[in-house]
Every structure is written in structure tokens, then in C-alpha cells.
Short mmCIF file of C-alpha atoms and ligand atoms in Angstrom, two decimals:
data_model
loop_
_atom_site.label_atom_id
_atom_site.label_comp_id
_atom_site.label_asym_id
_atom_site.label_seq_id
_atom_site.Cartn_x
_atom_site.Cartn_y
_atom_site.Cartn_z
CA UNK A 25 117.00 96.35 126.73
CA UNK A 26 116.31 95.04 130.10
CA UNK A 27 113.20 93.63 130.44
CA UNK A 28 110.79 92.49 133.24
CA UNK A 29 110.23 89.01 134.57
CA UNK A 30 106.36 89.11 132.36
CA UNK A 31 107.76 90.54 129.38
CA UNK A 32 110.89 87.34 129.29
CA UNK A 33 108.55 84.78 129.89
CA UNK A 34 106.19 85.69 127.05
CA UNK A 35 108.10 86.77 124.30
CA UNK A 36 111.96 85.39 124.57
CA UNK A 37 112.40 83.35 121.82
CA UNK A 38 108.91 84.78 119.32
CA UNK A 39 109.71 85.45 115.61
CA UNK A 40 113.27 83.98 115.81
CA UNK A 41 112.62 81.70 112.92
CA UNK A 42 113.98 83.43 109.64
CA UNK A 43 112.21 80.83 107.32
CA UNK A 44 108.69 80.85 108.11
CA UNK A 45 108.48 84.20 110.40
CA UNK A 46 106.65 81.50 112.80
CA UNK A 47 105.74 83.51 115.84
CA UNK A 48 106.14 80.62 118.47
CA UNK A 49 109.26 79.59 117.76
CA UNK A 50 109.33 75.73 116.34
CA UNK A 51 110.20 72.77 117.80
CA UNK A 52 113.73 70.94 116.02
CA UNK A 53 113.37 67.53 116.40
CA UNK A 54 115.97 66.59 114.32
CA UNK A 55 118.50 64.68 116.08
CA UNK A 56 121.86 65.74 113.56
CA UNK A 57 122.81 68.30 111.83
CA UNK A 58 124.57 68.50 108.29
CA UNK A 59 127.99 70.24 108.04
CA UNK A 60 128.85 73.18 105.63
CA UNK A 61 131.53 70.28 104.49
CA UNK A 62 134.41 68.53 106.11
CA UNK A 63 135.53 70.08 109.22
CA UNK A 64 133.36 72.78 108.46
CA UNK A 65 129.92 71.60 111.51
CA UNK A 66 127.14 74.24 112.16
CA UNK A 67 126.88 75.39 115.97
CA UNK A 68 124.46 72.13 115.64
CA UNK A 69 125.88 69.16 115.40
CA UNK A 70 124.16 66.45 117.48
CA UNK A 71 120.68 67.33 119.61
CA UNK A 72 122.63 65.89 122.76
CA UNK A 73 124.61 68.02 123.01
CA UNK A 74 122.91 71.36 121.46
CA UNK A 75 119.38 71.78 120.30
CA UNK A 76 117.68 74.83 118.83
CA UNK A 77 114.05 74.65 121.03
CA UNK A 78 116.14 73.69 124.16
CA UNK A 79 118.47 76.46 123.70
CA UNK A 80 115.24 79.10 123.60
CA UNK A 81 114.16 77.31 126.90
CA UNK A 82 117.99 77.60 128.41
CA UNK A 83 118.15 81.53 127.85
CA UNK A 84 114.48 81.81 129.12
CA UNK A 85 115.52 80.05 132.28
CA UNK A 86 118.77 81.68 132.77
CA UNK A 87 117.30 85.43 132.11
CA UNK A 88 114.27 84.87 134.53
CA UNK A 89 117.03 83.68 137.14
CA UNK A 90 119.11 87.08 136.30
CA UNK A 91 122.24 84.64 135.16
CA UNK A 92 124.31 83.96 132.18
CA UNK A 93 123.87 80.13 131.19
CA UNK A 94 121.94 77.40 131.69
CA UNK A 95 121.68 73.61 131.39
CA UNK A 96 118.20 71.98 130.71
CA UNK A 97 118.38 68.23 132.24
CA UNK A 98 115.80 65.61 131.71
CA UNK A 99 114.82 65.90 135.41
CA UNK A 100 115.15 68.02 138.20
CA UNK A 101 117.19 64.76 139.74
CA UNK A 102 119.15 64.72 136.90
CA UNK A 103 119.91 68.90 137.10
CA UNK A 104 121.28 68.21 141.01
CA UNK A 105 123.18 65.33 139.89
CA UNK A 106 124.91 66.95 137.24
CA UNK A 107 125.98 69.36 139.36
CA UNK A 108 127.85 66.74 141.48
CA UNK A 109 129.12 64.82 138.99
CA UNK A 110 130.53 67.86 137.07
CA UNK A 111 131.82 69.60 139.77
CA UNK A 112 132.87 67.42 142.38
CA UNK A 113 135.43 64.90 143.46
CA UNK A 114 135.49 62.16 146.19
CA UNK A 115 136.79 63.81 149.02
CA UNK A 116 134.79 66.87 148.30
CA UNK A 117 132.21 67.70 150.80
CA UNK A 118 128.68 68.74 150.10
CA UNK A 119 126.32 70.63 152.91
CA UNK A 120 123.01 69.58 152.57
CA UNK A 121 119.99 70.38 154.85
CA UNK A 122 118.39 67.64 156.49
CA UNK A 123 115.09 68.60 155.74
CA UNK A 124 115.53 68.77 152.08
CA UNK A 125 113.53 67.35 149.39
CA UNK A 126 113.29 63.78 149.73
CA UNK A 127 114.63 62.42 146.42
CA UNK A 128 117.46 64.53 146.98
CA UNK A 129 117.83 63.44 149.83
CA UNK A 130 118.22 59.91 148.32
CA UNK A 131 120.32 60.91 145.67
CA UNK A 132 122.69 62.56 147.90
CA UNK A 133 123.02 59.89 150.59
CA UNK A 134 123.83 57.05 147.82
CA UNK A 135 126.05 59.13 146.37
CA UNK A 136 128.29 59.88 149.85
CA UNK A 137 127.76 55.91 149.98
CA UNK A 138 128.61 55.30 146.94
CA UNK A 139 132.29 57.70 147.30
CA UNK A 140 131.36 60.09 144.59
CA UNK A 141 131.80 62.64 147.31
CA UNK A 142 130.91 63.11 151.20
CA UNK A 143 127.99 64.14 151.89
CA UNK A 144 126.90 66.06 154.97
CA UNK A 145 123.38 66.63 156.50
CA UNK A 146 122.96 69.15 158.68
CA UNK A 147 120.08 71.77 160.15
CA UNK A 148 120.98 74.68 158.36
CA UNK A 149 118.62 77.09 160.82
CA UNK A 150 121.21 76.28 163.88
CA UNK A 151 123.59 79.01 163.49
CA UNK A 152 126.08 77.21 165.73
CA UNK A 153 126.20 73.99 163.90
CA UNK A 154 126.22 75.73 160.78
CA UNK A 155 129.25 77.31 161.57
CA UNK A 156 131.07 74.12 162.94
CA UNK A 157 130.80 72.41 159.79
CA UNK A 158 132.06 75.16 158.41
CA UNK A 159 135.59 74.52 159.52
CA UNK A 160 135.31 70.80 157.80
CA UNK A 161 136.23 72.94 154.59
CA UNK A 162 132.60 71.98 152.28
CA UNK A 163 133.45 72.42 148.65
CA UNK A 164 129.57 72.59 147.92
CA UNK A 165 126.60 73.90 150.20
CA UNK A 166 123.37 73.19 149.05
CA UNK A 167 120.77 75.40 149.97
CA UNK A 168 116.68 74.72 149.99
CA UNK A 169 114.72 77.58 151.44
CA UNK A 170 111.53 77.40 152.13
CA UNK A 171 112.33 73.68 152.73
CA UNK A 172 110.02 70.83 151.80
CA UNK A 173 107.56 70.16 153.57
CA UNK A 174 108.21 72.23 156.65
CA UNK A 175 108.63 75.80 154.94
CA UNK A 176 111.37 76.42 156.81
CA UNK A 177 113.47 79.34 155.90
CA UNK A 178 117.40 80.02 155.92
CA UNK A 179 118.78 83.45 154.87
CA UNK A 180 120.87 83.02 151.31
CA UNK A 181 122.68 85.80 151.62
CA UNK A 182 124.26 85.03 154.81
CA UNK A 183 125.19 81.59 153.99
CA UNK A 184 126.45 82.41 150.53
CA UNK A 185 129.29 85.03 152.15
CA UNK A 186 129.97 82.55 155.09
CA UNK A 187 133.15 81.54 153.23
CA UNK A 188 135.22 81.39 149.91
CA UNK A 189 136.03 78.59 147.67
CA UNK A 190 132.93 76.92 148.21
CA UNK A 191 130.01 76.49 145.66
CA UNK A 192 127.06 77.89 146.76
CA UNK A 193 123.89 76.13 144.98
CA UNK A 194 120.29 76.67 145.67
CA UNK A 195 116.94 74.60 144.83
CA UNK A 196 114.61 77.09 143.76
CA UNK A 197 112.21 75.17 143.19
CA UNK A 198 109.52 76.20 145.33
CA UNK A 199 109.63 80.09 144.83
CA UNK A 200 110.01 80.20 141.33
CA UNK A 201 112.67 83.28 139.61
CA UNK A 202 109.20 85.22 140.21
CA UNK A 203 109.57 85.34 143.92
CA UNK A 204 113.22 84.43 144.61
CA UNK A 205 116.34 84.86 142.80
CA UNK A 206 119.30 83.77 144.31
CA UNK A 207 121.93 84.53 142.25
CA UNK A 208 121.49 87.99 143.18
CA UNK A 209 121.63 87.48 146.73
CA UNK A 210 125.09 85.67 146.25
CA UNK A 211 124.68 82.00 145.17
CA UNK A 212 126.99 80.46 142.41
CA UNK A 213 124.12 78.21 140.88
CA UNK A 214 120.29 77.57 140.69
CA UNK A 215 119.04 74.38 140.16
CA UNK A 216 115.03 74.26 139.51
CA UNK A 217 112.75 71.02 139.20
CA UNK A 218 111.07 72.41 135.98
CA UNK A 219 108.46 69.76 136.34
CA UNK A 220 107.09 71.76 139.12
CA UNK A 221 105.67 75.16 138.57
CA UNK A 222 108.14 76.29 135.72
CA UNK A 223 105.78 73.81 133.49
CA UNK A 224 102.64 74.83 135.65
CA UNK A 225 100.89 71.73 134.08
CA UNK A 226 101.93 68.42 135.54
CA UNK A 227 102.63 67.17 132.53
CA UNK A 228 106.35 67.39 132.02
CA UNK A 229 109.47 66.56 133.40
CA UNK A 230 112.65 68.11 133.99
CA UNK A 231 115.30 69.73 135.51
CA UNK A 232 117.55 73.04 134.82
CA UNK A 233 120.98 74.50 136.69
CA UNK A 234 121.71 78.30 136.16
CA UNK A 235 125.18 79.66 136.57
CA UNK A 236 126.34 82.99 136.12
CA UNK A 237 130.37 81.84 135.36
CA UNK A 238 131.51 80.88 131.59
CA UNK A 239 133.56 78.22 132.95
CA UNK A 240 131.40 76.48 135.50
CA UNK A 241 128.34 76.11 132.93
CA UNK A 242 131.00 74.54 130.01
CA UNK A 243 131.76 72.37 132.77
CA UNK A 244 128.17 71.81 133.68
CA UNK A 245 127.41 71.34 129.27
CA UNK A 246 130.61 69.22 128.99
CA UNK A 247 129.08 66.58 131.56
CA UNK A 248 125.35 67.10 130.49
CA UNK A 249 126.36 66.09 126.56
CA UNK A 250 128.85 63.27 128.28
CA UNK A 251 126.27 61.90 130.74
CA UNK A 252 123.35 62.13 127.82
CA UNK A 253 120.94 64.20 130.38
CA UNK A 254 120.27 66.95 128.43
CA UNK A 255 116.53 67.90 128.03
CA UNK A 256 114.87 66.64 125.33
CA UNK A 257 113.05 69.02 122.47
CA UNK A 258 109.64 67.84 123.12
CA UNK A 259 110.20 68.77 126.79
CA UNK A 260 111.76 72.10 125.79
CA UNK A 261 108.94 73.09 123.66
CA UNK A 262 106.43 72.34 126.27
CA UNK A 263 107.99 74.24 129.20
CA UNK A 264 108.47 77.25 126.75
CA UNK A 265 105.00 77.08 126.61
CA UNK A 266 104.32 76.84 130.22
CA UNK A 267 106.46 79.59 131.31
CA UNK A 268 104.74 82.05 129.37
CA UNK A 269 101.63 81.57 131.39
CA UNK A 270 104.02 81.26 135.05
CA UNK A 271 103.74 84.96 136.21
CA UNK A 272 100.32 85.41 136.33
CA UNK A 273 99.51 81.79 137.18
CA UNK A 274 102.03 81.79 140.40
CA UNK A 275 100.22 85.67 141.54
CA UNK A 276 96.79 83.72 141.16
CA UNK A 277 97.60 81.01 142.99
CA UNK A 278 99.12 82.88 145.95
CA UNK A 279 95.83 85.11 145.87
CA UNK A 280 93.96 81.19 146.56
CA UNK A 281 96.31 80.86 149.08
CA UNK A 282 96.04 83.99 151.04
CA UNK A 283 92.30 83.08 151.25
CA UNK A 284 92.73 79.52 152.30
CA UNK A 285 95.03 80.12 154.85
CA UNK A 286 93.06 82.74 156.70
CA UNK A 287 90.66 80.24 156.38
CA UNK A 288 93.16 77.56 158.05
CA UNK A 289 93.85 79.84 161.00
CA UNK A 290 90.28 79.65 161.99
CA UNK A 291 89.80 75.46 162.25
CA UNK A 292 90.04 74.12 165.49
CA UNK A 293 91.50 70.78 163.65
CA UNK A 294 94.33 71.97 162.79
CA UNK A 295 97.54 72.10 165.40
CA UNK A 296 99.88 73.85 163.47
CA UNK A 297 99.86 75.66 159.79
CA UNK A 298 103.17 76.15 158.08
CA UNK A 299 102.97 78.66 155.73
CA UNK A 300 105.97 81.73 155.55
CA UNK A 301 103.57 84.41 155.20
CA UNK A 302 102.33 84.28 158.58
CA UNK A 303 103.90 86.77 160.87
CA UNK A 304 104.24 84.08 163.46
CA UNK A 305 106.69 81.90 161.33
CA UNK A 306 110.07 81.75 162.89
CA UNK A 307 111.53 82.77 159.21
CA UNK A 308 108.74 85.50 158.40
CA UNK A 309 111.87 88.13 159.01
CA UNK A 310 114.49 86.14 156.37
CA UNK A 311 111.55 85.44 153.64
CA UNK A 312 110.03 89.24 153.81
CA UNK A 313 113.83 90.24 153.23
CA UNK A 314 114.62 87.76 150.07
CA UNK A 315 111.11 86.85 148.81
CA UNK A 316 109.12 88.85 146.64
CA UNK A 317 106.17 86.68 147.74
CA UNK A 318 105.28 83.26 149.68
CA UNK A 319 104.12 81.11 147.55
CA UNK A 320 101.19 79.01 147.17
CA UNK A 321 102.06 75.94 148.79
CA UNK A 322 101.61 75.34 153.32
CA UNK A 323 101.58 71.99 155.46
CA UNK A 324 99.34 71.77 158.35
CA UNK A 325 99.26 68.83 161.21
CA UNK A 326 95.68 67.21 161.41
CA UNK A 327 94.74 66.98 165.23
CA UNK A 328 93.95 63.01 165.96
CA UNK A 329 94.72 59.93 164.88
CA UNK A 330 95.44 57.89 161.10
CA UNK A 331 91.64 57.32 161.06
CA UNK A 332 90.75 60.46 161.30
CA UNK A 333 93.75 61.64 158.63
CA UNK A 334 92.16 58.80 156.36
CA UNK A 335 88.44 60.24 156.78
CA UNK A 336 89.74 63.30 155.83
CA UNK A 337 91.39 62.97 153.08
CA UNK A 338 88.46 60.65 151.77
CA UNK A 339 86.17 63.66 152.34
CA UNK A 340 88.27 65.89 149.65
CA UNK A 341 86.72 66.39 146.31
CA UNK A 342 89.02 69.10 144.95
CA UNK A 343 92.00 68.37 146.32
CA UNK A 344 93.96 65.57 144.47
CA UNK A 345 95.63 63.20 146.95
CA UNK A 346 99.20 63.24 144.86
CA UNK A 347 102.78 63.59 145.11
CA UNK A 348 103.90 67.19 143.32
CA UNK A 349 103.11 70.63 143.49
CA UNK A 350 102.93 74.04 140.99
CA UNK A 351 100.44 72.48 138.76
CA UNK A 352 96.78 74.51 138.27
CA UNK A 353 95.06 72.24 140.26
CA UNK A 354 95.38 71.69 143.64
CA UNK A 355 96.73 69.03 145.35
CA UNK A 356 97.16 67.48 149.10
CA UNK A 357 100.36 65.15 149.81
CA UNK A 358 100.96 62.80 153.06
CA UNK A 359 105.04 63.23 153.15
CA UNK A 360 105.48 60.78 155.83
CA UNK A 361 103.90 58.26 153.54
CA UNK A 362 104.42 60.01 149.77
CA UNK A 363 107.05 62.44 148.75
CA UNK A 364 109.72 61.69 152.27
CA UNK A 365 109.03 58.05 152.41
CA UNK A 366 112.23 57.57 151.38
CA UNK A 367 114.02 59.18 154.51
CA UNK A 368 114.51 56.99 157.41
CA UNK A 369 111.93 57.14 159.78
CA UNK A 370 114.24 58.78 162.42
CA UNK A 371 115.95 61.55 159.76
CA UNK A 372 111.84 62.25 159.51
CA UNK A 373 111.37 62.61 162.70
CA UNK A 374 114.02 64.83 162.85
CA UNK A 375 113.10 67.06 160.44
CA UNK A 376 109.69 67.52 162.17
CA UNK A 377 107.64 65.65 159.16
CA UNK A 378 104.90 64.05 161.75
CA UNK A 379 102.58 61.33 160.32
CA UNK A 380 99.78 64.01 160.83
CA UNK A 381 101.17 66.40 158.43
CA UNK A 382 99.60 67.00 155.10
CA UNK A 383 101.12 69.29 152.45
CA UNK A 384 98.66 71.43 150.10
CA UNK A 385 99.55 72.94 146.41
CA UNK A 386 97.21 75.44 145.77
CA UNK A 387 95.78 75.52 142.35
CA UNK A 388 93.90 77.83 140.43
CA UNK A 389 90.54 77.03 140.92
CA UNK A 390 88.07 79.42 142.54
CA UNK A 391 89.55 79.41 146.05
CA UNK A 392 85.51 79.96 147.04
CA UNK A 393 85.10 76.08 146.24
CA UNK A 394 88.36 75.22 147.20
CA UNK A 395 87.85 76.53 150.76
CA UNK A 396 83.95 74.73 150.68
CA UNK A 397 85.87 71.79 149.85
CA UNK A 398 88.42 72.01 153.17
CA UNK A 399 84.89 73.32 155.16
CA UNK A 400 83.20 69.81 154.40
CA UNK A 401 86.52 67.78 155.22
CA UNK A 402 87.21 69.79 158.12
CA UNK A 403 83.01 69.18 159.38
CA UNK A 404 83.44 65.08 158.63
CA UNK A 405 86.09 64.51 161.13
CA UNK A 406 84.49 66.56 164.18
C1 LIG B 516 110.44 67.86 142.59
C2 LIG B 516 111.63 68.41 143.21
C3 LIG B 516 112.90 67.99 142.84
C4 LIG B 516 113.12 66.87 141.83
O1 LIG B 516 112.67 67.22 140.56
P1 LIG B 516 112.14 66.16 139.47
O2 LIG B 516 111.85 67.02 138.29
O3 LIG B 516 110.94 65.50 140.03
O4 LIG B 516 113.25 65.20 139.22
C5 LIG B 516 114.00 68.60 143.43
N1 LIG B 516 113.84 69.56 144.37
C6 LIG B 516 112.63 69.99 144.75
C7 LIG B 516 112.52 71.07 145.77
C8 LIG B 516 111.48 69.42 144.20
O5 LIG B 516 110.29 69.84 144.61
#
């Protein structure tokens, strides 16, 4: 039977367990297994390697993604790093935007520094220099659409046919499988930072990469068991019970959005808003063609000075100043200061992250007090 996105995240996994008829299914937080006798081991062996409550969480992941197999990692880190270490060698090359996530950012330049493989950053929205790295032969391109925190947009599908024998891998991070699912529209993996709003709560972290190829993901398990970055069961159980709540929460929190932002386009403060769902944004065309929907975070650039950044800010009662997004309540980042602080202040530049720009996550509060909230901010620094 195939089922709808709703229907997967509530039920997969209910009244698996044959001993108890539990409806949830239980958490196994037993680290070994015993055999049947010698040479004679279960499909359990050693939680490392396979777990019962992370495999629930695997399928869940890989059937709201539309692919075959997944990998649960303790982090979303750890889910992009498996991916290099399994799959790469050190005169591969790897694509990456330049205006990717920060921490991947990191990951990925130590790693070309390091030799584990080369490492390219490029704007992936110039066509032209898109297509002259192409000829440098990447083994991996690594896609983040919309980007962080610019909400930029590329077009999956085009990149993922731009050439054969190369890995194409998207962070999926922000759109969820509810909006976005790029396996369908061409790419060979999905990697997700489950911490975000897979778990919906900020109170987890972790990482998974979807494949839809037998032999890629036993490469991918292989090196998750060998590196010891599998997710752990606690962590399994918990985002089980997060996703069953992540279709409706995502919807409601786009709904806050929609309100906020109409909201945004009307203060004189603000110099630009960033959000994919305007018709104005240069990638309104790409997202309306391989979104179901645009999400519930934006960026906007304060007009003035730090002072006046700093006054508002201070002025915010419902918006948390914090790194993070996805979570029900709503949050504000600085990414020149927070979550991109560890790019160079020239790849920032770059990458048009301005010292003025703040980053929101709507939550799911009433967006009627969230917007009062951004009304008083917005009247202390006039
Ligand atoms: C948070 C995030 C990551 C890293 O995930 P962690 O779970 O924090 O390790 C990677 N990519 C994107 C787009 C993110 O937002």
C-alpha cells in the first residue's frame, strides 16, 4: 500500500512488537544481542551496528524521502561526513556551494586541507561557473537549496542531469521530505540534520543520509558501524516521536510565516526580506517548480547600525536570540556573529551574509503575538 507523507509519519513502526502488542513501538536499549548458538547471530548482534528503535526511525526517514535505505548518524555533521568518508577518495572532488551551512562549511574545508578529498566552493546560481567546474570531473556535488541564511535557490533537477558518474547529494534540511524531495527530482542521496525540524523540539541531535541504491547505503552502513556514528536508541526513539507530529507542525508554522512576512513587507526598517515565497525572489520560478511549500524560516537586513541591531534584538520577548531552527518556538539568529562565524570574513561577504542580517525560525505560537512582538521591536529602534 502506498501511503501519504501524514499517514508514514504517524503510524510506521505502531504495533510491531509481537510480545506486548505495545502500540508505540519500544525503545531496545540493549547494547548485544544473544545468538541462536555458535555461528548461528540474530539480524542483531551489536547496537552499533543495528538497533531495533533506530531501524523504525531509518525506514521512517527513508519512506518520507521516497528512497530505499537509510543511515541514522549521531549528528547531522556526522551524516555529511559519512558520506565523504564512505564514498570518497583523495583526489576526488566535491562541489560545494559557497553559501552553505556554516559547519559544513568547516567540515568540508578541513577536510580538502586535511587531503581526505578536494574540496571545491563555488556559487552554484552562476550558470557559467557552474558549468566550468564541471569539466574538473567532481566525483560529488553537494547541493543546499534554499541555502542558509540567504534562501537562495538552485534548481535540483538541472544540476542532478548535468553529468554522469558523479554523486549527486542534497541537504534537505531546511524543506523537510514534506516540501522537498529530491530523490525524485534526480539526486543520488539526502542527507537531513534531524536535529532541526525532523525532531521539531530542540531537544535532540542527529543526522540521517537516504539513498535509493543497495550498494551505496551498505557502503554508507559499512562506514557508519566502522566509524561508531550510528544514532543512538534514545535519539531514535525521540525523533520517532517527533516526526509523527512534523506534518502538521511544518503547515502551521508556514501559516505563522505567511502572516509575518506580509507583515515584514510593510516596515520601513527593513532593507531587504529573504524569504522564497515572495514573487520578487530571484528563485521564486525554481522553488514553485520543486517545492511543495516555502518554509517557515526568512532573513531580513536591519536598516542602521550594530546599536541599533543590539536595541533590537534586546526589545524581542518571543523571539529567542539562538543558533537553530525547526523547533516550535521561534527563534532569531545573527549569522555573521552565530551560526557563519566560522566562515572567513571575506567567504561571508561573499556570500552576501551582511552584519545587519538576522535570520528568523518561525515557531508555533500565535503568529498574532508573534507579529506584536516584531511591532514593539520594530517601534524601539525608530
Ligand atoms: C544544522 C544543520 C546541519 C548540521 O546538523 P547538526 O545536526 O547540527 O550536526 C547541516 N546542514 C544544515 C542545513 C543545517 O541546518
Amino acid at each position: 500500500m502506498i501511503m501519504k507523507k501524514s499517514t508514514i509519519s504517524v503510524r510506521s513502526g505502531l504495533n510491531s512488537d509481537a510480545q506486548h502488542g505495545c502500540v508505540v513501538p519500544p525503545i531496545t536499549l540493549s547494547t548485544t544481542y544473544n545468538f541462536f548458538e555458535l555461528n548461528k547471530p540474530r539480524p542483531y548482534d551489536y547496537s552499533r551496528r543495528k538497533n531495533p528503535t533506530r531501524d523504525v526511525a531509518q525506514k521512517t526517514l527513508s519512506d518520507l524521502e521516497c528512497g530505499t535505505h537509510a543511515i541514522m548518524t549521531s549528528s547531522g555533521m556526522s551524516a555529511i561526513y559519512l558520506i565523504c568518508s564512505a564514498l570518497l577518495k583523495p583526489n576526488d572532488l566535491l562541489i560545494a556551494p559557497h553559501d552553505c551551512y556554516g559547519g559544513t562549511y568547516r567540515l568540508l574545508d578541513a577536510l580538502n586541507k586535511k587531503g581526505t578529498c578536494k574540496v571545491l566552493f563555488i556559487n552554484q546560481n552562476d550558470t557559467q561557473m557552474f558549468l566550468q567546474s564541471l569539466a574538473y570531473k567532481p566525483k560529488l556535488i553537494f547541493i543546499e537549496t534554499p541555502s542558509n541564511p540567504m534562501l537562495r535557490i538552485v534548481d535540483i533537477y538541472a544540476i542532478c542531469k548535468s553529468q554522469k558518474d558523479t554523486l549527486y547529494v542534497v541537504d534537505n534540511t531546511f524543506m523537510t521530505p514534506v516540501f522537498q524531495n529530491p530523490l525524485i527530482l534526480g539526486a543520488d542521496l539526502v542527507v537531513h540534520s534531524c536535529s532541526k525540524y525532523l525532531n521539531g523540539h530542540s531537544d535532540l541531535i542527529a543526522g540521517v543520509v537516504i539513498s535509493k541504491d543497495a550498494y551505496i547505503s551498505d557502503k554508507l552502513a559499512w562506514w557508519g558501524n566502522t566509524l561508531g556514528i550510528t544514532g543512538s536508541a534514545f535519539d531514535s526513539y525521540q525523533l520517532l516521536r517527533g516526526i509523527r507530529t512534523l506534518i502538521p507542525r511544518v503547515h502551521q508554522q508556514q501559516n505563522n510565516t505567511k502572516s509575518i512576512i506580509a507583515f515584514c513587507q510593510k516596515q520601513p526598517q527593513i532593507n531587504e526580506l529573504y524569504y522564497p515565497g515572495l514573487s520578487v525572489h530571484p528563485g521564486y520560478a525554481i522553488a514553485c517548480k520543486q517545492q511543495s511549500g516555502f518554509g517557515s524560516i526568512f532573513s531580513f537586513e536591519l536598516k542602521g547600525n550594530k546599536n541599533v541591531l543590539l536595541r533590537f534584538l534586546r526589545s524581542l520577548k518571543l523571539f529567542t536570540l539562538a543558533e537553530s531552527f525547526g523547533g516550535v518556538e521561534s527563534l532569531i539568529a545573527h549569522p555573521a556573529t552565530m551560526t557563519h562565524a566560522a566562515m572567513p570574513e571575506n567567504v561571508r561577504k561573499r556570500a552576501g551574509i551582511s552584519d545587519m542580517l538576522l535570520r528568523v525560525s518561525v515557531g508555533l505560537e500565535d503568529s498574532d503575538d508573534l507579529i506584536t512582538d516584531l511591532e514593539q521591536a520594530f517601534s524601539s529602534i525608530q
